[in-house]
Short mmCIF file of C-alpha atoms in Angstrom, two decimals:
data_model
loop_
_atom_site.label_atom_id
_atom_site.label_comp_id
_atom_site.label_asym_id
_atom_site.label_seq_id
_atom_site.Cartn_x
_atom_site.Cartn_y
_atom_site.Cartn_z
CA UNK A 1 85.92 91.85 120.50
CA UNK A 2 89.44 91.67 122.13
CA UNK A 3 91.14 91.48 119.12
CA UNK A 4 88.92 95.03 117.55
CA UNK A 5 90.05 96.85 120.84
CA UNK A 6 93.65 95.71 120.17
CA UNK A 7 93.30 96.77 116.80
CA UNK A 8 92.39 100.27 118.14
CA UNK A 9 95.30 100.53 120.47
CA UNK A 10 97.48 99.00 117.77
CA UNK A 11 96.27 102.03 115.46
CA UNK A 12 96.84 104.39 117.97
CA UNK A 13 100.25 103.72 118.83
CA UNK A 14 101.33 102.42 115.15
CA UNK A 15 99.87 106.75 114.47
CA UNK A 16 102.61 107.47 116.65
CA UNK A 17 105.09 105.91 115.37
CA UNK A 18 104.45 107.13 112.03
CA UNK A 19 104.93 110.52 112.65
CA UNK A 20 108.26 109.78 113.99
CA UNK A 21 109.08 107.38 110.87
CA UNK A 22 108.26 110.60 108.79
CA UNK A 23 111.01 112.64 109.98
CA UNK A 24 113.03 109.56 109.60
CA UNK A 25 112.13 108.71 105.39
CA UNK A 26 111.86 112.43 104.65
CA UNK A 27 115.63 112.71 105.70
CA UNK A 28 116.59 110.03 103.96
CA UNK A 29 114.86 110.70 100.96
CA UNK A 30 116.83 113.89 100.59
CA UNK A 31 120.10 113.83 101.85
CA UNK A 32 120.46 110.21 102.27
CA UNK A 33 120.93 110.05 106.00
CA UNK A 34 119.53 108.14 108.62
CA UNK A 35 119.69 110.84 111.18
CA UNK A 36 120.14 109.10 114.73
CA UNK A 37 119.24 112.65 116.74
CA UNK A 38 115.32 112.28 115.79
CA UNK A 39 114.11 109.96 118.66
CA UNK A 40 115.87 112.91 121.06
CA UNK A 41 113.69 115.83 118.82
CA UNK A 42 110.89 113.61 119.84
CA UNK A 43 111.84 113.59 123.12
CA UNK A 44 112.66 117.56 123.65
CA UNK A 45 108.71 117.47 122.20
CA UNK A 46 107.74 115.81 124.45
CA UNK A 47 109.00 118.23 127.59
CA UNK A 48 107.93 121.09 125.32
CA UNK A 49 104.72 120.28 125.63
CA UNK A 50 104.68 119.53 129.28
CA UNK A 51 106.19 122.77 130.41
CA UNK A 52 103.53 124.51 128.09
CA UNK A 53 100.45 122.75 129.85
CA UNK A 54 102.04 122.81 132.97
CA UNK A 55 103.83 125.89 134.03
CA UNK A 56 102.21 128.31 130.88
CA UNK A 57 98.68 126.43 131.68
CA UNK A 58 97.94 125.92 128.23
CA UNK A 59 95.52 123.51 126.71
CA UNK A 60 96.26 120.68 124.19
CA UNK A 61 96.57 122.39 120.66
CA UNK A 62 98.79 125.41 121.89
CA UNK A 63 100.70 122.80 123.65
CA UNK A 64 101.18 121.06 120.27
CA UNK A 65 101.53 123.55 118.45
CA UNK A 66 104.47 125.28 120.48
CA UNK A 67 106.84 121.80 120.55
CA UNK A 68 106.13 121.37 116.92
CA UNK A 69 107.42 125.11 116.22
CA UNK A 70 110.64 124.50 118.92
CA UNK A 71 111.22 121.01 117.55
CA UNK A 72 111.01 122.27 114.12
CA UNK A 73 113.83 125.21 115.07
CA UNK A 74 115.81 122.13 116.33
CA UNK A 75 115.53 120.59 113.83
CA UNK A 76 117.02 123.31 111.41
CA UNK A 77 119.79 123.95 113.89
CA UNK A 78 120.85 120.66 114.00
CA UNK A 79 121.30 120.08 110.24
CA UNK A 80 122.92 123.88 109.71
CA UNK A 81 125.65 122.97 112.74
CA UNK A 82 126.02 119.15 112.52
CA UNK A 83 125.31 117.77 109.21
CA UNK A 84 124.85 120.85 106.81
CA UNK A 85 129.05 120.74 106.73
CA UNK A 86 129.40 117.36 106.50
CA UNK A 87 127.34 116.95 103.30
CA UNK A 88 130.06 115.61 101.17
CA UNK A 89 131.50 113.17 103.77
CA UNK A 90 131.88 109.63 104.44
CA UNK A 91 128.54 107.91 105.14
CA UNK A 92 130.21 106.35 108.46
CA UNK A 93 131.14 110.03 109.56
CA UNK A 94 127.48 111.23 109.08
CA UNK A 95 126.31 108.38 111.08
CA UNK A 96 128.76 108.75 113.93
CA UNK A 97 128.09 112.73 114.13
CA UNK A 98 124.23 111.79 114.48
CA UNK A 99 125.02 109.53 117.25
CA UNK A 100 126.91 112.00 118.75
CA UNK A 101 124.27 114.84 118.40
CA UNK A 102 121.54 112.27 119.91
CA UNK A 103 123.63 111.97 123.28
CA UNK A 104 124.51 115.27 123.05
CA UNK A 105 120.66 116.34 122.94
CA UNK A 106 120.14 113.25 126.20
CA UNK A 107 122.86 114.56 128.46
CA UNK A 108 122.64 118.51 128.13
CA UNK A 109 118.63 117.76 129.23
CA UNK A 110 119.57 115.51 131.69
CA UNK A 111 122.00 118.30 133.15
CA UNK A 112 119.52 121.12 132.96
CA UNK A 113 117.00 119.43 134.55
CA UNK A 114 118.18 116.22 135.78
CA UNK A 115 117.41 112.49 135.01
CA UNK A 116 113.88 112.08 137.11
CA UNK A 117 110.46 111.99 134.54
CA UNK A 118 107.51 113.43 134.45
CA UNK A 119 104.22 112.97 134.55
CA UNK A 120 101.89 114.42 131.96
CA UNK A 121 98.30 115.76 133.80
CA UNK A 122 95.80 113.40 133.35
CA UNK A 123 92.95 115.87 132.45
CA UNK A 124 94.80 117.46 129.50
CA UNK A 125 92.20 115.26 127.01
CA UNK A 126 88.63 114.13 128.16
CA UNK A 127 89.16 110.84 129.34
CA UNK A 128 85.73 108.63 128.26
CA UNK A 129 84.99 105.30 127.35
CA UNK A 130 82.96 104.79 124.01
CA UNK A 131 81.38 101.56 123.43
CA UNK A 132 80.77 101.03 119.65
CA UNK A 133 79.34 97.59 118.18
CA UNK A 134 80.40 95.94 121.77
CA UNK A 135 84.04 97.10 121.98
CA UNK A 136 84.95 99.74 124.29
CA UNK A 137 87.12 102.38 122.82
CA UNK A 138 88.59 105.33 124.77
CA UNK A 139 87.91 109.19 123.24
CA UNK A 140 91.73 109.69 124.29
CA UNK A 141 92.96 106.91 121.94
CA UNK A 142 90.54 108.39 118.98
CA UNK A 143 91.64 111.97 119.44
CA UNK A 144 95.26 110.79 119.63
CA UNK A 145 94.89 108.50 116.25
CA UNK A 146 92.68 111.98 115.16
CA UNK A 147 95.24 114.53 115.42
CA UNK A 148 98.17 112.12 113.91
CA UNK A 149 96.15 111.65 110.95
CA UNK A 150 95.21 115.22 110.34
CA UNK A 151 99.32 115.97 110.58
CA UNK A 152 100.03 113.34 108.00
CA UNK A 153 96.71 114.87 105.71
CA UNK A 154 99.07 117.56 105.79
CA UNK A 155 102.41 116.68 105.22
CA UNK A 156 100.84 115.42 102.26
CA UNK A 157 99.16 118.15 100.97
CA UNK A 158 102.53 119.79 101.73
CA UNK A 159 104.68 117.34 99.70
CA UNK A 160 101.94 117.15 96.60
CA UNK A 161 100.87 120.84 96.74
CA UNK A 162 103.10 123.74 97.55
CA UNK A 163 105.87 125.05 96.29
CA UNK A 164 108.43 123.99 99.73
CA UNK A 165 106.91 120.23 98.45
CA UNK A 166 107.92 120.53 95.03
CA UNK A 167 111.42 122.08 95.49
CA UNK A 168 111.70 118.74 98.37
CA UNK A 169 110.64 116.14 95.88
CA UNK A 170 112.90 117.74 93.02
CA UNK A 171 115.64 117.51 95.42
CA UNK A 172 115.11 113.75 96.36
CA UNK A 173 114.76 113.07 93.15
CA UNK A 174 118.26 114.97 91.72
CA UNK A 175 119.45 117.70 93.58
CA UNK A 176 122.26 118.63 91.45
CA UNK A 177 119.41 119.26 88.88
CA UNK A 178 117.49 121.04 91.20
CA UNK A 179 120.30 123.32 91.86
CA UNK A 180 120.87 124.25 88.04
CA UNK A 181 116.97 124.84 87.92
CA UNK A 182 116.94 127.45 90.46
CA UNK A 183 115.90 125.59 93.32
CA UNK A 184 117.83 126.61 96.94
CA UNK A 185 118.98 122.94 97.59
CA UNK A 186 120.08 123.94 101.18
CA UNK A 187 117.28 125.94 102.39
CA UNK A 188 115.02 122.97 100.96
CA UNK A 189 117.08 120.65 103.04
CA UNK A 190 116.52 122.73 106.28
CA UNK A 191 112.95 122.89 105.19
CA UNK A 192 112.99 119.23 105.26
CA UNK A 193 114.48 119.01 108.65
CA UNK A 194 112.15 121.91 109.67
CA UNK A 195 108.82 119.61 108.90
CA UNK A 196 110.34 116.30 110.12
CA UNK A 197 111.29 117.67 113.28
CA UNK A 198 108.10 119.78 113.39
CA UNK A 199 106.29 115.93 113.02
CA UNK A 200 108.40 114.56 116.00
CA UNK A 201 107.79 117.20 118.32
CA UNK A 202 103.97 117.12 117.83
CA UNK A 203 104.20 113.31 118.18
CA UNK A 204 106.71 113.83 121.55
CA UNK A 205 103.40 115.64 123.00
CA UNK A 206 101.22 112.70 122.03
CA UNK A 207 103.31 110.17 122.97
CA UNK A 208 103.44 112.14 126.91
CA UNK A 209 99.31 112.22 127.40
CA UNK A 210 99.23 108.63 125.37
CA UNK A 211 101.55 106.97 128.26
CA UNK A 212 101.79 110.08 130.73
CA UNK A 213 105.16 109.35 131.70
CA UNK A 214 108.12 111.34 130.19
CA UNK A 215 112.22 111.78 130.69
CA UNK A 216 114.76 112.58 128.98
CA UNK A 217 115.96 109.00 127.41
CA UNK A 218 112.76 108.47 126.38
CA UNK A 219 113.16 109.03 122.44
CA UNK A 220 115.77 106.03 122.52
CA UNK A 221 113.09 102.90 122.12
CA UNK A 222 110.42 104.88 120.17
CA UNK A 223 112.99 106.26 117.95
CA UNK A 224 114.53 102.86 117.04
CA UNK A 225 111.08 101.89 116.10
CA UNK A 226 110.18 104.30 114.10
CA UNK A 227 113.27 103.77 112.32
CA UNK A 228 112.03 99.99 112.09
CA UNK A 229 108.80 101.26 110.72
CA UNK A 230 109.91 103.43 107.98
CA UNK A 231 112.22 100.28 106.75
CA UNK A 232 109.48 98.47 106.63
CA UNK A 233 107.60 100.97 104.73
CA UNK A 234 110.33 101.91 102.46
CA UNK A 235 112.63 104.12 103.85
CA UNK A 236 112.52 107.04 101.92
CA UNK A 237 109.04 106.74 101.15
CA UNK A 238 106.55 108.36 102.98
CA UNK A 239 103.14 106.70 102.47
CA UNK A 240 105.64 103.76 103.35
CA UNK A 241 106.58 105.32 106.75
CA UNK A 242 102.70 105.94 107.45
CA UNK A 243 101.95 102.36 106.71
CA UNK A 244 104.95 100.60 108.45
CA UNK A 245 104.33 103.05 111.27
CA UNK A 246 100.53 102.15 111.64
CA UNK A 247 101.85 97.86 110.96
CA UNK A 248 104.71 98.20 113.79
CA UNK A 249 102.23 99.32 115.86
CA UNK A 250 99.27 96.72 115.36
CA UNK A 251 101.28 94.08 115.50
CA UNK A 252 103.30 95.34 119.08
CA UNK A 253 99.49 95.52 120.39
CA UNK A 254 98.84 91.97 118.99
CA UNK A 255 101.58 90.75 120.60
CA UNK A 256 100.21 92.37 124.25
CA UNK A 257 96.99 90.76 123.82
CA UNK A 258 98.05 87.66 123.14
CA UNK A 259 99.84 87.47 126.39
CA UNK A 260 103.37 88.04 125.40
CA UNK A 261 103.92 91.89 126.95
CA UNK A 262 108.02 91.18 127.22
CA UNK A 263 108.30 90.38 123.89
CA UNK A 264 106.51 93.79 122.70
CA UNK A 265 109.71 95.58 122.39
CA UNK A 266 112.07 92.40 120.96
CA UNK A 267 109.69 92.24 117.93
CA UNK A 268 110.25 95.19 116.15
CA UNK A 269 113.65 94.53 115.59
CA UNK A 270 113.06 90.97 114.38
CA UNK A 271 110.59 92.37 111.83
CA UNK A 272 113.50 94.77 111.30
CA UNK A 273 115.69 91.82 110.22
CA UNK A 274 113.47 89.68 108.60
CA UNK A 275 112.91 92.82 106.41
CA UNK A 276 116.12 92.90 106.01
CA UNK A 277 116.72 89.57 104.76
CA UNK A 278 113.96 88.92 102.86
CA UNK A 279 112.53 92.87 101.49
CA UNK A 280 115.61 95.56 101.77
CA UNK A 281 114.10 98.28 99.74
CA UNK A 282 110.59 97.40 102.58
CA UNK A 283 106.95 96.95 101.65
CA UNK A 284 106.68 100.26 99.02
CA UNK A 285 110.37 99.67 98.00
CA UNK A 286 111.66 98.71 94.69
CA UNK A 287 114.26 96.04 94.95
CA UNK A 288 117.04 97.81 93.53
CA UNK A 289 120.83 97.61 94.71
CA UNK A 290 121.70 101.33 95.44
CA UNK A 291 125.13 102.23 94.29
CA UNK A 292 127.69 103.42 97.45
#
């Protein structure tokens, strides 16, 4: 029965995760960038959504919905200013500039508001246990793994069934082609940042009533993790982020239970480099040597 109710925590987290990991493959999948400033979207989510409960006295959903539509202008910003001008540069230069926007993003919150945290209210979700077949499951933890699931339900009808989707996966797939078919490549792009971002923030605001406790380096650990996840999904892939999102976090909860809490952070980035070693392209991946 121990192991079922880690199972459920596991899920709950790994749903976390995942939604991060999204922002992280879509990205990539486009513009082929692993953009470093994510875990801070996540993070500026995250406050988003405790301002809006706690000084607008809003309720969960508005609360969500409001950090994913700020997170989501972020997002856009960030790749018109930082990376849109950069899009035929050096790989290394990419990757330093995200760096640089992600402790941009820490320090400009920590100097509008300082470095203390904050505590999400503890009443924002019904807080009740649920015992089903013997294991007792909070209502918090289902809603949470609930509402992560519904988001990634529909990123997926977004990808598969609009036209934004289309013009995103014709753009992954060959955007110079894209371009000559009509398609705006750069609005698509911002689109793409627009969604990811959109994911983070909504996952920032989960994240806060999932552990209560917020500040503004907070998107640093959960942010390398999710990047962990969506390599071991396949990064680029998104049903790979879901699942390697889902994995990273079942096996962190395993790892609790089994009475080895200080490890919980260390093994994420050994799965990282046994992935590395052993699967590059990750679990949905194809094995194939990308050209530089």
């Amino acid at each position: 029965m121990e192991l079922i109710q880690q199972l459920v925590n596991g899920i709950s987290l790994g749903s976390i995760y995942a939604l991060i990991a999204l922002g992280y493959t879509m990205v990539y999948g486009i513009v082929r960038l692993i953009n470093f400033a994510h875990g801070d979207v996540f993070m500026i989510g995250s406050f988003v959504g405790f301002y809006a409960v706690t000084m607008l006295g809003v309720g969960f959903f508005p609360a969500l919905l409001l950090a994913m539509a700020v997170c989501a202008v972020l997002g856009m910003t960030i790749e018109r200013i930082a990376y849109k001008p950069l899009r035929n540069a050096t790989r290394i230069a990419v990757l330093i500039t995200a760096i640089g926007v992600s402790l941009l993003i820490e320090y400009v919150m920590i100097y509008l508001r300082g470095a203390q945290p904050e505590a999400y209210p503890g009443t924002l979700l019904p807080k009740q246990n649920l015992e089903l077949f013997g294991v007792v499951i909070s209502s918090q933890s289902l809603f949470i793994l609930g509402t992560s699931l519904v988001l990634m339900i529909l990123l997926q009808f977004i990808v598969h069934r609009t036209k934004i989707g289309k013009a995103m996966r014709a753009v992954s797939h060959d955007a110079e082609a894209a371009r000559l078919m009509g398609i705006n490549v750069d609005n698509t792009i911002s689109a793409t940042f627009a969604i990811g971002s959109a994911l983070a923030g909504a996952a920032g605001v989960i994240f806060g009533i999932y552990y209560t406790k917020i500040d503004p380096l907070m998107g640093i650990l959960p942010g390398l993790k999710a990047f962990v996840a969506a390599v071991l999904g396949g990064i680029g892939i998104i049903p790979g982020a879901m699942v390697g999102g889902l994995l990273l976090g079942v096996i962190e909860s395993l790892v609790s239970g089994l009475g080895y809490s200080l490890w919980r952070d260390g093994v994420a980035f050994i799965i990282l480099i046994l992935i590395l070693i052993f699967r590059p392209a990750g679990l949905f991946g194809k094995n194939v040597r990308e050209k530089v």
